[in-house]
Short mmCIF file of N, CA and C in Angstrom, two decimals:
data_model
loop_
_atom_site.label_atom_id
_atom_site.label_comp_id
_atom_site.label_asym_id
_atom_site.label_seq_id
_atom_site.Cartn_x
_atom_site.Cartn_y
_atom_site.Cartn_z
N MET A 1 0.66 -1.23 0.01
CA MET A 1 0.04 0.00 0.04
C MET A 1 0.90 1.29 -0.08
N LEU A 2 0.53 2.27 -0.74
CA LEU A 2 1.30 3.49 -0.91
C LEU A 2 0.74 4.40 -0.10
N TRP A 3 1.48 5.11 0.64
CA TRP A 3 1.30 6.21 1.78
C TRP A 3 1.48 7.42 1.07
N ARG A 4 0.82 8.60 1.38
CA ARG A 4 0.89 9.89 0.82
C ARG A 4 1.44 10.81 1.98
N LEU A 5 2.12 11.98 1.63
CA LEU A 5 2.58 12.89 2.59
C LEU A 5 1.98 14.21 2.33
N ALA A 6 1.46 14.74 3.27
CA ALA A 6 0.83 16.20 3.17
C ALA A 6 1.23 17.09 4.31
N HIS A 7 1.23 18.29 4.15
CA HIS A 7 1.55 19.18 5.41
C HIS A 7 0.41 20.15 5.44
N ASN A 8 0.14 20.94 4.40
CA ASN A 8 -0.79 22.15 4.37
C ASN A 8 -1.84 21.82 3.41
N ILE A 9 -2.99 22.41 3.72
CA ILE A 9 -4.12 22.38 2.75
C ILE A 9 -4.35 23.81 2.32
N GLY A 10 -4.14 24.28 1.17
CA GLY A 10 -4.26 25.63 0.84
C GLY A 10 -4.01 25.79 -0.87
N ASP A 11 -4.12 26.99 -1.31
CA ASP A 11 -3.87 27.27 -2.65
C ASP A 11 -2.42 27.78 -2.89
N THR A 12 -1.51 27.82 -1.96
CA THR A 12 -0.18 28.12 -2.30
C THR A 12 0.55 27.26 -3.16
N ILE A 13 1.23 27.65 -4.29
CA ILE A 13 1.91 26.84 -5.14
C ILE A 13 3.33 26.51 -4.43
N HIS A 14 3.53 25.33 -3.82
CA HIS A 14 4.82 24.86 -3.15
C HIS A 14 4.54 23.42 -2.78
N SER A 15 5.71 22.75 -2.67
CA SER A 15 5.60 21.32 -2.36
C SER A 15 5.07 21.12 -0.97
N ASN A 16 4.95 22.14 -0.20
CA ASN A 16 4.48 22.08 1.20
C ASN A 16 2.88 22.16 1.33
N TYR A 17 2.38 22.34 0.25
CA TYR A 17 0.89 22.50 0.10
C TYR A 17 0.09 21.62 -0.91
N ASN A 18 -1.07 21.26 -0.46
CA ASN A 18 -1.92 20.52 -1.26
C ASN A 18 -3.27 21.24 -1.39
N THR A 19 -3.84 21.32 -2.64
CA THR A 19 -5.08 21.90 -2.58
C THR A 19 -6.27 21.03 -2.01
N ARG A 20 -7.44 21.47 -1.69
CA ARG A 20 -8.56 20.69 -1.31
C ARG A 20 -8.83 19.49 -2.39
N GLU A 21 -8.81 19.96 -3.68
CA GLU A 21 -9.13 19.05 -4.75
C GLU A 21 -8.07 17.84 -4.76
N GLN A 22 -6.71 18.32 -4.59
CA GLN A 22 -5.79 17.05 -4.44
C GLN A 22 -6.01 16.15 -3.40
N ILE A 23 -6.39 16.79 -2.29
CA ILE A 23 -6.65 15.85 -1.16
C ILE A 23 -7.93 14.95 -1.36
N LEU A 24 -9.07 15.68 -1.91
CA LEU A 24 -10.11 14.93 -2.19
C LEU A 24 -9.96 13.75 -3.26
N ASN A 25 -9.32 13.97 -4.12
CA ASN A 25 -8.70 12.99 -5.23
C ASN A 25 -7.85 11.89 -4.65
N CYS A 26 -7.08 12.18 -3.58
CA CYS A 26 -6.19 10.95 -3.02
C CYS A 26 -6.85 10.01 -2.43
N ASN A 27 -6.85 8.79 -2.87
CA ASN A 27 -7.31 7.66 -2.45
C ASN A 27 -6.50 6.75 -1.58
N ASP A 28 -5.29 7.22 -1.37
CA ASP A 28 -4.20 6.42 -0.51
C ASP A 28 -4.31 7.09 0.83
N PRO A 29 -3.85 6.25 1.81
CA PRO A 29 -3.72 6.88 3.29
C PRO A 29 -2.69 8.09 3.31
N ILE A 30 -3.05 9.06 4.07
CA ILE A 30 -2.18 10.26 4.08
C ILE A 30 -1.65 10.51 5.54
N GLY A 31 -0.28 10.84 5.49
CA GLY A 31 0.36 11.13 6.79
C GLY A 31 0.46 12.72 6.81
N PHE A 32 -0.11 13.30 7.62
CA PHE A 32 0.14 14.87 7.68
C PHE A 32 1.16 15.16 8.72
N ASP A 33 2.32 15.70 8.34
CA ASP A 33 3.45 15.98 9.23
C ASP A 33 3.28 17.45 9.76
N GLY A 34 3.33 17.44 11.01
CA GLY A 34 3.23 18.90 11.60
C GLY A 34 1.78 19.30 12.05
N ILE A 35 0.94 18.91 11.34
CA ILE A 35 -0.51 19.33 11.63
C ILE A 35 -0.75 20.60 11.71
N TYR A 36 -0.88 21.42 10.51
CA TYR A 36 -1.09 22.84 10.46
C TYR A 36 -2.55 23.16 10.65
N LYS A 37 -2.78 24.28 11.20
CA LYS A 37 -4.19 24.82 11.52
C LYS A 37 -5.19 24.64 10.27
N ASN A 38 -4.47 24.89 9.05
CA ASN A 38 -5.47 24.69 7.87
C ASN A 38 -5.83 23.36 7.58
N VAL A 39 -5.18 22.36 8.24
CA VAL A 39 -5.65 20.91 8.22
C VAL A 39 -6.92 20.97 9.00
N TYR A 40 -6.84 21.37 10.07
CA TYR A 40 -8.07 21.39 11.06
C TYR A 40 -9.29 22.12 10.38
N ASP A 41 -8.94 23.33 9.73
CA ASP A 41 -9.96 24.25 9.15
C ASP A 41 -10.72 23.50 8.12
N ASN A 42 -9.93 22.53 7.42
CA ASN A 42 -10.43 21.82 6.09
C ASN A 42 -10.79 20.37 6.57
N ARG A 43 -10.92 20.11 7.81
CA ARG A 43 -11.11 18.65 8.28
C ARG A 43 -12.26 18.01 7.65
N GLU A 44 -13.35 18.66 7.24
CA GLU A 44 -14.45 17.95 6.61
C GLU A 44 -14.09 17.13 5.45
N ILE A 45 -13.14 17.67 4.64
CA ILE A 45 -12.76 16.85 3.38
C ILE A 45 -12.12 15.56 3.64
N LEU A 46 -11.61 15.40 5.06
CA LEU A 46 -10.89 14.24 5.46
C LEU A 46 -11.89 13.15 5.97
N ARG A 47 -13.19 13.31 6.05
CA ARG A 47 -14.06 12.39 6.57
C ARG A 47 -14.04 11.04 5.95
N ASP A 48 -13.87 10.96 4.60
CA ASP A 48 -13.71 9.65 4.01
C ASP A 48 -12.41 9.24 3.85
N LYS A 49 -11.43 9.75 4.34
CA LYS A 49 -10.00 9.48 4.11
C LYS A 49 -9.46 8.76 5.40
N ARG A 50 -8.26 8.38 5.17
CA ARG A 50 -7.53 7.61 6.35
C ARG A 50 -6.16 8.08 6.49
N GLY A 51 -5.55 7.94 7.53
CA GLY A 51 -4.22 8.41 7.79
C GLY A 51 -3.68 8.37 9.17
N ILE A 52 -2.65 9.32 9.39
CA ILE A 52 -1.95 9.64 10.60
C ILE A 52 -1.66 11.17 10.66
N PHE A 53 -1.89 11.75 11.92
CA PHE A 53 -1.47 13.09 12.21
C PHE A 53 -0.22 12.90 12.94
N PHE A 54 0.96 13.20 12.27
CA PHE A 54 2.18 13.16 13.06
C PHE A 54 2.58 14.51 13.66
N VAL A 55 2.42 14.50 14.92
CA VAL A 55 2.61 15.86 15.79
C VAL A 55 4.01 16.03 16.16
N MET A 56 4.39 17.34 16.07
CA MET A 56 5.84 17.71 16.74
C MET A 56 5.47 18.55 17.95
N GLY A 57 5.81 17.94 19.08
CA GLY A 57 5.49 18.33 20.54
C GLY A 57 5.81 19.90 20.82
N ASP A 58 7.01 20.24 20.37
CA ASP A 58 7.26 21.69 20.78
C ASP A 58 6.57 22.74 20.06
N TYR A 59 5.90 22.36 18.88
CA TYR A 59 5.29 23.34 18.04
C TYR A 59 3.74 23.23 18.11
N VAL A 60 3.10 22.35 18.87
CA VAL A 60 1.67 22.26 19.08
C VAL A 60 1.34 23.74 19.54
N GLY A 61 0.37 24.33 18.75
CA GLY A 61 -0.31 25.75 19.09
C GLY A 61 0.61 26.92 18.77
N LYS A 62 1.74 26.53 18.18
CA LYS A 62 2.57 27.62 17.80
C LYS A 62 2.71 27.84 16.20
N ASP A 63 3.91 28.40 15.70
CA ASP A 63 3.99 28.57 14.36
C ASP A 63 5.25 27.91 13.78
N ASN A 64 5.45 28.13 12.57
CA ASN A 64 6.50 27.29 11.85
C ASN A 64 7.70 28.31 11.64
N THR A 65 7.95 29.14 12.43
CA THR A 65 9.09 30.06 12.20
C THR A 65 10.40 29.31 12.07
N PHE A 66 10.58 28.27 12.67
CA PHE A 66 11.79 27.41 12.51
C PHE A 66 12.01 27.12 11.12
N ASP A 67 10.93 26.89 10.33
CA ASP A 67 11.16 26.28 9.04
C ASP A 67 10.88 27.36 7.76
N LEU A 68 10.92 28.71 8.29
CA LEU A 68 10.60 29.68 7.18
C LEU A 68 11.73 29.75 6.08
N PRO A 69 12.90 29.25 6.24
CA PRO A 69 13.87 29.17 5.13
C PRO A 69 13.46 28.11 4.02
N HIS A 70 12.52 27.19 4.41
CA HIS A 70 12.22 26.23 3.47
C HIS A 70 10.57 26.16 3.14
N VAL A 71 9.92 27.05 3.63
CA VAL A 71 8.43 27.29 3.20
C VAL A 71 8.21 28.61 2.92
N PRO A 72 7.05 28.77 2.02
CA PRO A 72 6.68 30.06 1.62
C PRO A 72 6.10 31.26 2.66
N LYS A 73 5.58 30.71 3.61
CA LYS A 73 5.00 31.56 4.59
C LYS A 73 4.79 31.15 5.98
N LEU A 74 4.48 32.06 6.79
CA LEU A 74 4.31 31.53 8.19
C LEU A 74 2.95 31.05 8.39
N GLU A 75 2.93 29.97 9.12
CA GLU A 75 1.57 29.18 9.17
C GLU A 75 1.50 28.83 11.03
N GLN A 76 0.31 28.63 11.25
CA GLN A 76 0.18 28.14 12.68
C GLN A 76 -0.15 26.65 12.72
N TYR A 77 0.34 26.01 13.73
CA TYR A 77 0.23 24.60 14.06
C TYR A 77 -1.13 24.42 14.90
N CYS A 78 -1.87 23.47 14.82
CA CYS A 78 -2.91 23.02 15.74
C CYS A 78 -2.62 22.97 17.15
N THR A 79 -3.60 23.43 17.91
CA THR A 79 -3.48 23.40 19.46
C THR A 79 -3.85 21.85 19.76
N TRP A 80 -3.64 21.51 21.12
CA TRP A 80 -3.96 20.17 21.49
C TRP A 80 -5.42 20.01 21.29
N ASP A 81 -6.18 20.92 21.58
CA ASP A 81 -7.71 20.97 21.49
C ASP A 81 -8.18 20.53 20.09
N GLU A 82 -7.46 21.30 19.08
CA GLU A 82 -7.78 21.11 17.74
C GLU A 82 -7.33 19.68 17.39
N LEU A 83 -6.08 19.21 17.73
CA LEU A 83 -5.83 17.83 17.41
C LEU A 83 -6.77 16.95 18.01
N ILE A 84 -7.22 16.95 19.06
CA ILE A 84 -8.10 15.99 19.73
C ILE A 84 -9.36 16.11 18.96
N THR A 85 -9.82 17.32 18.47
CA THR A 85 -11.02 17.32 17.43
C THR A 85 -10.73 16.40 16.10
N LEU A 86 -9.52 16.65 15.64
CA LEU A 86 -9.21 15.87 14.46
C LEU A 86 -9.20 14.37 14.57
N LEU A 87 -8.96 13.98 15.87
CA LEU A 87 -8.95 12.43 16.11
C LEU A 87 -10.31 11.95 16.20
N GLU A 88 -11.39 12.84 16.06
CA GLU A 88 -12.72 12.34 15.80
C GLU A 88 -13.05 11.75 14.51
N LEU A 89 -12.05 12.19 13.57
CA LEU A 89 -12.36 11.59 12.25
C LEU A 89 -12.10 10.07 12.32
N PRO A 90 -12.93 9.32 11.72
CA PRO A 90 -13.09 7.88 12.11
C PRO A 90 -11.64 7.03 11.78
N ASP A 91 -11.13 7.41 10.65
CA ASP A 91 -9.98 6.67 10.09
C ASP A 91 -8.65 7.28 10.15
N PHE A 92 -8.53 8.13 11.20
CA PHE A 92 -7.14 8.94 11.59
C PHE A 92 -6.77 8.46 12.98
N LYS A 93 -5.34 8.46 13.17
CA LYS A 93 -4.88 8.41 14.36
C LYS A 93 -3.73 9.31 14.61
N ILE A 94 -3.11 9.34 15.70
CA ILE A 94 -1.97 10.26 16.04
C ILE A 94 -0.82 9.43 15.93
N GLY A 95 0.32 10.16 15.48
CA GLY A 95 1.64 9.58 15.52
C GLY A 95 2.65 10.66 15.94
N TRP A 96 3.86 10.36 16.04
CA TRP A 96 4.83 11.27 16.62
C TRP A 96 5.92 11.64 15.50
N HIS A 97 6.18 12.93 15.56
CA HIS A 97 7.18 13.54 14.58
C HIS A 97 8.39 14.30 15.25
N THR A 98 8.70 13.86 16.49
CA THR A 98 9.69 14.42 17.45
C THR A 98 9.26 15.69 18.08
N TRP A 99 10.16 16.04 18.95
CA TRP A 99 9.73 17.32 19.81
C TRP A 99 9.97 18.58 18.91
N SER A 100 11.17 18.62 18.28
CA SER A 100 11.66 19.90 17.74
C SER A 100 11.98 19.72 16.28
N HIS A 101 11.79 18.71 15.68
CA HIS A 101 11.99 18.43 14.25
C HIS A 101 13.49 18.50 13.85
N PRO A 102 14.40 17.91 14.53
CA PRO A 102 15.81 17.86 14.04
C PRO A 102 16.10 16.82 13.15
N ASP A 103 17.31 17.03 12.34
CA ASP A 103 17.64 15.89 11.58
C ASP A 103 18.35 14.81 12.50
N LEU A 104 17.52 13.61 12.75
CA LEU A 104 18.09 12.71 13.70
C LEU A 104 19.38 12.05 13.47
N THR A 105 19.72 12.05 12.06
CA THR A 105 20.96 11.50 11.76
C THR A 105 22.29 12.18 12.25
N LEU A 106 22.08 13.52 12.80
CA LEU A 106 23.05 14.32 13.31
C LEU A 106 23.18 14.20 14.84
N LEU A 107 22.34 13.54 15.41
CA LEU A 107 22.26 13.52 16.82
C LEU A 107 22.98 12.18 17.39
N SER A 108 23.44 12.24 18.84
CA SER A 108 23.84 11.07 19.49
C SER A 108 22.58 10.27 19.83
N LYS A 109 22.82 8.97 20.20
CA LYS A 109 21.79 8.03 20.67
C LYS A 109 21.00 8.80 21.78
N GLU A 110 21.66 9.35 22.80
CA GLU A 110 20.81 9.83 23.86
C GLU A 110 20.00 11.12 23.41
N GLU A 111 20.47 11.87 22.49
CA GLU A 111 19.64 13.05 21.97
C GLU A 111 18.48 12.55 21.00
N ILE A 112 18.81 11.41 20.26
CA ILE A 112 17.63 10.82 19.46
C ILE A 112 16.59 10.40 20.38
N ILE A 113 16.95 9.64 21.39
CA ILE A 113 15.86 8.94 22.36
C ILE A 113 15.05 10.16 23.00
N LYS A 114 15.69 11.14 23.36
CA LYS A 114 15.03 12.29 23.98
C LYS A 114 13.96 12.79 23.01
N GLU A 115 14.38 13.05 21.77
CA GLU A 115 13.65 13.66 20.73
C GLU A 115 12.30 12.83 20.31
N ILE A 116 12.78 11.63 20.20
CA ILE A 116 11.68 10.70 19.76
C ILE A 116 10.70 10.09 20.66
N THR A 117 10.89 10.43 22.11
CA THR A 117 10.08 9.80 23.04
C THR A 117 8.93 10.74 23.31
N PRO A 118 7.60 10.27 22.83
CA PRO A 118 6.44 11.06 22.77
C PRO A 118 5.89 11.15 24.38
N PRO A 119 4.81 12.05 24.45
CA PRO A 119 4.45 12.27 25.85
C PRO A 119 3.48 11.14 26.16
N ILE A 120 2.91 10.45 25.34
CA ILE A 120 1.93 9.45 25.40
C ILE A 120 2.42 8.39 24.57
N GLN A 121 1.95 7.05 24.79
CA GLN A 121 2.21 6.08 24.05
C GLN A 121 1.70 6.20 22.55
N MET A 122 2.55 6.07 21.49
CA MET A 122 2.16 6.07 20.05
C MET A 122 2.89 4.98 19.42
N ASP A 123 2.28 4.43 18.37
CA ASP A 123 2.88 3.20 17.79
C ASP A 123 3.48 3.63 16.30
N THR A 124 3.33 4.82 15.77
CA THR A 124 3.86 5.26 14.66
C THR A 124 4.64 6.57 14.71
N PHE A 125 5.68 6.48 13.80
CA PHE A 125 6.60 7.74 13.89
C PHE A 125 7.07 8.20 12.32
N ALA A 126 7.19 9.46 12.20
CA ALA A 126 7.65 9.91 10.93
C ALA A 126 8.94 10.55 11.11
N TYR A 127 10.04 10.23 10.34
CA TYR A 127 11.26 10.82 10.44
C TYR A 127 11.21 12.33 9.98
N PRO A 128 11.66 13.49 10.73
CA PRO A 128 11.92 14.65 10.30
C PRO A 128 12.77 14.64 9.02
N TYR A 129 12.51 15.40 7.98
CA TYR A 129 13.08 15.50 6.72
C TYR A 129 13.06 14.18 6.00
N GLY A 130 12.52 13.10 6.46
CA GLY A 130 12.51 11.82 5.99
C GLY A 130 13.81 11.14 6.20
N ARG A 131 14.71 11.56 6.94
CA ARG A 131 16.09 11.24 7.13
C ARG A 131 16.27 10.22 8.31
N TYR A 132 16.82 9.03 8.06
CA TYR A 132 17.17 8.13 9.19
C TYR A 132 18.49 7.39 8.88
N ASN A 133 18.90 6.60 9.73
CA ASN A 133 20.19 5.72 9.54
C ASN A 133 20.04 4.63 10.53
N ASP A 134 20.86 3.62 10.62
CA ASP A 134 20.83 2.54 11.26
C ASP A 134 20.54 2.94 12.79
N LEU A 135 21.39 3.77 13.34
CA LEU A 135 21.16 4.21 14.82
C LEU A 135 19.68 4.73 14.93
N VAL A 136 19.25 5.53 14.10
CA VAL A 136 17.95 6.08 14.32
C VAL A 136 16.97 5.10 14.23
N ILE A 137 16.90 4.07 13.40
CA ILE A 137 16.01 2.94 13.29
C ILE A 137 16.18 2.14 14.62
N GLU A 138 17.34 1.99 15.15
CA GLU A 138 17.42 1.30 16.53
C GLU A 138 16.77 2.00 17.52
N CYS A 139 16.85 3.23 17.55
CA CYS A 139 16.35 4.01 18.63
C CYS A 139 14.66 4.04 18.59
N VAL A 140 14.30 4.03 17.29
CA VAL A 140 12.81 4.14 17.12
C VAL A 140 12.21 2.65 17.57
N LYS A 141 12.94 1.83 17.25
CA LYS A 141 12.58 0.35 17.88
C LYS A 141 12.68 0.37 19.37
N GLU A 142 13.69 0.87 19.97
CA GLU A 142 13.89 0.87 21.35
C GLU A 142 12.81 1.77 22.14
N VAL A 143 12.38 2.79 21.47
CA VAL A 143 11.21 3.62 22.21
C VAL A 143 10.05 2.96 22.10
N GLY A 144 9.75 1.97 21.08
CA GLY A 144 8.49 1.08 21.12
C GLY A 144 7.61 1.43 19.97
N PHE A 145 8.11 2.27 18.87
CA PHE A 145 7.29 2.45 17.76
C PHE A 145 7.16 1.06 17.05
N LYS A 146 6.04 0.81 16.32
CA LYS A 146 5.89 -0.35 15.58
C LYS A 146 6.01 -0.07 14.07
N ARG A 147 6.02 1.34 13.77
CA ARG A 147 6.10 1.69 12.34
C ARG A 147 6.79 2.86 12.35
N ALA A 148 7.53 3.36 11.21
CA ALA A 148 8.12 4.62 10.90
C ALA A 148 8.07 4.89 9.47
N TYR A 149 7.85 6.19 9.00
CA TYR A 149 7.62 6.62 7.84
C TYR A 149 8.73 7.53 7.32
N SER A 150 9.13 7.57 6.10
CA SER A 150 10.07 8.40 5.48
C SER A 150 9.30 9.15 4.25
N VAL A 151 10.03 9.76 3.55
CA VAL A 151 9.70 10.43 2.23
C VAL A 151 10.87 10.49 1.31
N THR A 152 11.99 10.57 1.85
CA THR A 152 13.26 10.75 0.98
C THR A 152 13.94 9.54 0.66
N GLN A 153 14.16 8.47 2.01
CA GLN A 153 14.82 7.50 2.01
C GLN A 153 14.00 6.06 2.03
N GLY A 154 12.68 6.29 2.08
CA GLY A 154 11.77 5.17 2.53
C GLY A 154 11.94 4.05 1.52
N SER A 155 11.41 2.89 1.90
CA SER A 155 11.47 1.63 1.10
C SER A 155 10.05 1.31 0.65
N THR A 156 9.86 0.55 -0.51
CA THR A 156 8.67 0.07 -0.87
C THR A 156 8.81 -1.56 -0.82
N ASP A 157 10.05 -2.03 -0.46
CA ASP A 157 10.19 -3.45 -0.47
C ASP A 157 9.82 -4.06 0.77
N MET A 158 8.54 -4.78 0.73
CA MET A 158 8.04 -5.21 1.99
C MET A 158 8.74 -6.51 2.47
N THR A 159 9.54 -7.04 1.55
CA THR A 159 10.53 -8.02 2.04
C THR A 159 11.77 -7.63 2.90
N ASP A 160 11.92 -6.38 2.82
CA ASP A 160 13.22 -5.76 3.59
C ASP A 160 12.91 -6.21 5.02
N PRO A 161 13.81 -6.70 5.75
CA PRO A 161 13.57 -6.92 7.26
C PRO A 161 13.21 -5.77 8.18
N ASN A 162 13.68 -4.55 7.63
CA ASN A 162 13.37 -3.37 8.43
C ASN A 162 12.29 -2.61 7.68
N TYR A 163 11.50 -3.10 6.84
CA TYR A 163 10.52 -2.37 6.12
C TYR A 163 9.65 -1.53 6.95
N GLU A 164 9.14 -2.08 8.09
CA GLU A 164 8.25 -1.41 8.82
C GLU A 164 8.81 -0.18 9.72
N PHE A 165 10.01 0.09 9.49
CA PHE A 165 10.80 1.29 10.05
C PHE A 165 11.34 2.28 9.11
N LYS A 166 10.90 1.89 7.70
CA LYS A 166 11.34 2.86 6.61
C LYS A 166 10.34 2.85 5.51
N ILE A 167 9.09 2.92 5.90
CA ILE A 167 7.99 2.94 5.00
C ILE A 167 8.05 4.21 4.17
N TYR A 168 7.93 4.08 2.80
CA TYR A 168 8.13 5.19 1.87
C TYR A 168 6.71 5.96 1.74
N ARG A 169 6.73 7.24 1.73
CA ARG A 169 5.61 7.90 1.44
C ARG A 169 6.03 8.97 0.30
N ASP A 170 5.02 9.12 -0.65
CA ASP A 170 5.30 10.07 -1.91
C ASP A 170 4.37 11.16 -1.54
N TYR A 171 4.67 12.37 -2.13
CA TYR A 171 3.95 13.52 -1.97
C TYR A 171 2.61 13.29 -2.82
N ILE A 172 1.51 13.87 -2.47
CA ILE A 172 0.24 13.98 -3.15
C ILE A 172 0.47 14.86 -4.25
N ARG A 173 0.02 14.30 -5.38
CA ARG A 173 0.21 15.28 -6.61
C ARG A 173 -1.19 15.54 -7.37
#
Protein backbone atom coordinates (compact mmCIF):
# COMPACT_ATOMS: atom_id res chain seq x y z
CA MET A 1 0.00 0.00 0.00
CA LEU A 2 1.34 3.43 -0.93
CA TRP A 3 1.23 6.18 1.66
CA ARG A 4 1.09 9.87 0.79
CA LEU A 5 2.57 12.88 2.58
CA ALA A 6 0.82 16.19 3.14
CA HIS A 7 1.52 19.24 5.27
CA ASN A 8 -0.84 22.12 4.47
CA ILE A 9 -4.19 22.38 2.73
CA GLY A 10 -4.31 25.59 0.72
CA ASP A 11 -3.82 27.26 -2.63
CA THR A 12 -0.16 28.25 -2.27
CA ILE A 13 1.95 26.77 -5.09
CA HIS A 14 4.69 24.94 -3.18
CA SER A 15 5.57 21.32 -2.36
CA ASN A 16 4.49 21.98 1.23
CA TYR A 17 0.87 22.61 0.13
CA ASN A 18 -1.92 20.57 -1.37
CA THR A 19 -5.22 21.90 -2.64
CA ARG A 20 -8.54 20.66 -1.34
CA GLU A 21 -9.07 19.04 -4.75
CA GLN A 22 -5.77 17.13 -4.52
CA ILE A 23 -6.68 15.85 -1.06
CA LEU A 24 -10.18 14.89 -2.20
CA ASN A 25 -8.77 13.02 -5.22
CA CYS A 26 -6.22 11.09 -3.14
CA ASN A 27 -7.37 7.53 -2.44
CA ASP A 28 -4.24 6.48 -0.54
CA PRO A 29 -3.71 6.87 3.22
CA ILE A 30 -2.25 10.28 4.09
CA GLY A 31 0.34 11.18 6.70
CA PHE A 32 0.11 14.83 7.74
CA ASP A 33 3.42 16.01 9.20
CA GLY A 34 3.28 18.89 11.66
CA ILE A 35 -0.52 19.32 11.60
CA TYR A 36 -1.06 22.86 10.46
CA LYS A 37 -4.22 24.73 11.49
CA ASN A 38 -5.38 24.76 7.86
CA VAL A 39 -5.70 20.96 8.08
CA TYR A 40 -8.05 21.45 11.03
CA ASP A 41 -9.94 24.19 9.16
CA ASN A 42 -10.45 21.81 6.18
CA ARG A 43 -11.13 18.68 8.23
CA GLU A 44 -14.50 18.00 6.60
CA ILE A 45 -12.73 16.87 3.41
CA LEU A 46 -10.93 14.18 5.43
CA ARG A 47 -14.12 12.41 6.60
CA ASP A 48 -13.80 9.62 4.02
CA LYS A 49 -9.98 9.47 4.14
CA ARG A 50 -7.63 7.56 6.39
CA GLY A 51 -4.23 8.37 7.76
CA ILE A 52 -2.03 9.59 10.58
CA PHE A 53 -1.51 13.03 12.10
CA PHE A 54 2.20 13.21 13.00
CA VAL A 55 2.65 15.73 15.83
CA MET A 56 5.75 17.79 16.69
CA GLY A 57 5.50 18.34 20.44
CA ASP A 58 7.32 21.68 20.80
CA TYR A 59 5.24 23.31 18.05
CA VAL A 60 1.70 22.38 19.09
CA GLY A 61 -0.25 25.66 19.10
CA LYS A 62 2.74 27.62 17.80
CA ASP A 63 3.99 28.62 14.35
CA ASN A 64 6.52 27.37 11.80
CA THR A 65 9.10 30.14 12.28
CA PHE A 66 11.84 27.47 12.52
CA ASP A 67 11.06 26.29 8.98
CA LEU A 68 10.71 29.65 7.18
CA PRO A 69 13.88 29.16 5.09
CA HIS A 70 12.14 26.15 3.47
CA VAL A 71 8.50 27.22 3.27
CA PRO A 72 6.77 30.16 1.58
CA LYS A 73 4.97 31.68 4.57
CA LEU A 74 4.29 31.70 8.27
CA GLU A 75 1.61 29.21 9.34
CA GLN A 76 0.09 28.16 12.67
CA TYR A 77 0.11 24.60 13.98
CA CYS A 78 -2.94 23.06 15.64
CA THR A 79 -3.48 23.31 19.38
CA TRP A 80 -3.98 20.17 21.49
CA ASP A 81 -7.74 20.82 21.52
CA GLU A 82 -7.79 21.02 17.71
CA LEU A 83 -5.73 17.82 17.46
CA ILE A 84 -8.20 16.05 19.75
CA THR A 85 -11.05 17.21 17.49
CA LEU A 86 -9.17 15.90 14.43
CA LEU A 87 -8.98 12.50 16.09
CA GLU A 88 -12.77 12.34 15.90
CA LEU A 89 -12.27 11.54 12.21
CA PRO A 90 -13.03 7.81 12.08
CA ASP A 91 -9.98 6.57 10.16
CA PHE A 92 -7.20 8.80 11.49
CA LYS A 93 -4.88 8.31 14.43
CA ILE A 94 -2.05 10.24 16.01
CA GLY A 95 1.66 9.60 15.46
CA TRP A 96 4.89 11.25 16.58
CA HIS A 97 7.24 13.51 14.58
CA THR A 98 9.71 14.41 17.40
CA TRP A 99 9.69 17.30 19.84
CA SER A 100 11.62 19.86 17.77
CA HIS A 101 12.03 18.43 14.23
CA PRO A 102 15.81 17.95 14.10
CA ASP A 103 17.72 15.88 11.56
CA LEU A 104 18.02 12.78 13.74
CA THR A 105 21.00 11.44 11.76
CA LEU A 106 23.12 14.26 13.24
CA LEU A 107 22.35 13.44 16.89
CA SER A 108 23.82 11.11 19.52
CA LYS A 109 21.80 8.12 20.71
CA GLU A 110 20.82 9.95 23.90
CA GLU A 111 19.66 13.01 21.94
CA ILE A 112 17.69 10.83 19.50
CA ILE A 113 15.91 9.00 22.34
CA LYS A 114 14.99 12.32 23.98
CA GLU A 115 13.61 13.74 20.70
CA ILE A 116 11.61 10.70 19.66
CA THR A 117 10.06 9.79 23.03
CA PRO A 118 6.43 10.98 22.86
CA PRO A 119 4.43 12.32 25.83
CA ILE A 120 1.95 9.44 25.46
CA GLN A 121 2.26 5.97 23.96
CA MET A 122 2.14 6.04 20.15
CA ASP A 123 2.98 3.28 17.70
CA THR A 124 3.80 5.28 14.55
CA PHE A 125 6.62 7.71 13.83
CA ALA A 126 7.62 9.98 10.93
CA TYR A 127 11.28 10.92 10.45
CA PRO A 128 11.94 14.68 10.25
CA TYR A 129 13.06 15.52 6.71
CA GLY A 130 12.53 11.83 5.94
CA ARG A 131 16.09 11.08 7.13
CA TYR A 132 17.22 8.09 9.14
CA ASN A 133 20.20 5.76 9.55
CA ASP A 134 20.77 2.47 11.38
CA LEU A 135 21.16 4.21 14.77
CA VAL A 136 17.94 6.16 14.31
CA ILE A 137 16.04 2.99 13.36
CA GLU A 138 17.50 1.21 16.42
CA CYS A 139 16.30 4.06 18.67
CA VAL A 140 12.83 4.13 17.08
CA LYS A 141 12.50 0.41 17.84
CA GLU A 142 13.88 0.86 21.36
CA VAL A 143 11.31 3.56 22.19
CA GLY A 144 8.56 1.13 21.16
CA PHE A 145 7.28 2.37 17.81
CA LYS A 146 5.86 -0.35 15.55
CA ARG A 147 6.18 1.60 12.27
CA ALA A 148 8.15 4.56 10.94
CA TYR A 149 7.62 6.58 7.75
CA SER A 150 10.03 8.44 5.51
CA VAL A 151 9.66 10.37 2.30
CA THR A 152 13.20 10.69 0.97
CA GLN A 153 14.83 7.39 1.94
CA GLY A 154 11.87 5.11 2.47
CA SER A 155 11.44 1.63 1.06
CA THR A 156 8.63 -0.01 -0.88
CA ASP A 157 10.25 -3.45 -0.53
CA MET A 158 7.99 -5.25 1.92
CA THR A 159 10.50 -8.14 2.11
CA ASP A 160 13.14 -5.80 3.61
CA PRO A 161 13.61 -6.97 7.25
CA ASN A 162 13.33 -3.36 8.46
CA TYR A 163 10.53 -2.35 6.09
CA GLU A 164 8.16 -1.37 8.93
CA PHE A 165 10.73 1.22 10.04
CA LYS A 166 11.32 2.83 6.67
CA ILE A 167 7.96 2.92 4.94
CA TYR A 168 8.09 5.19 1.89
CA ARG A 169 5.57 7.99 1.43
CA ASP A 170 5.25 9.99 -1.76
CA TYR A 171 3.86 13.50 -2.03
CA ILE A 172 0.26 13.96 -3.14
CA ARG A 173 0.22 15.21 -6.72
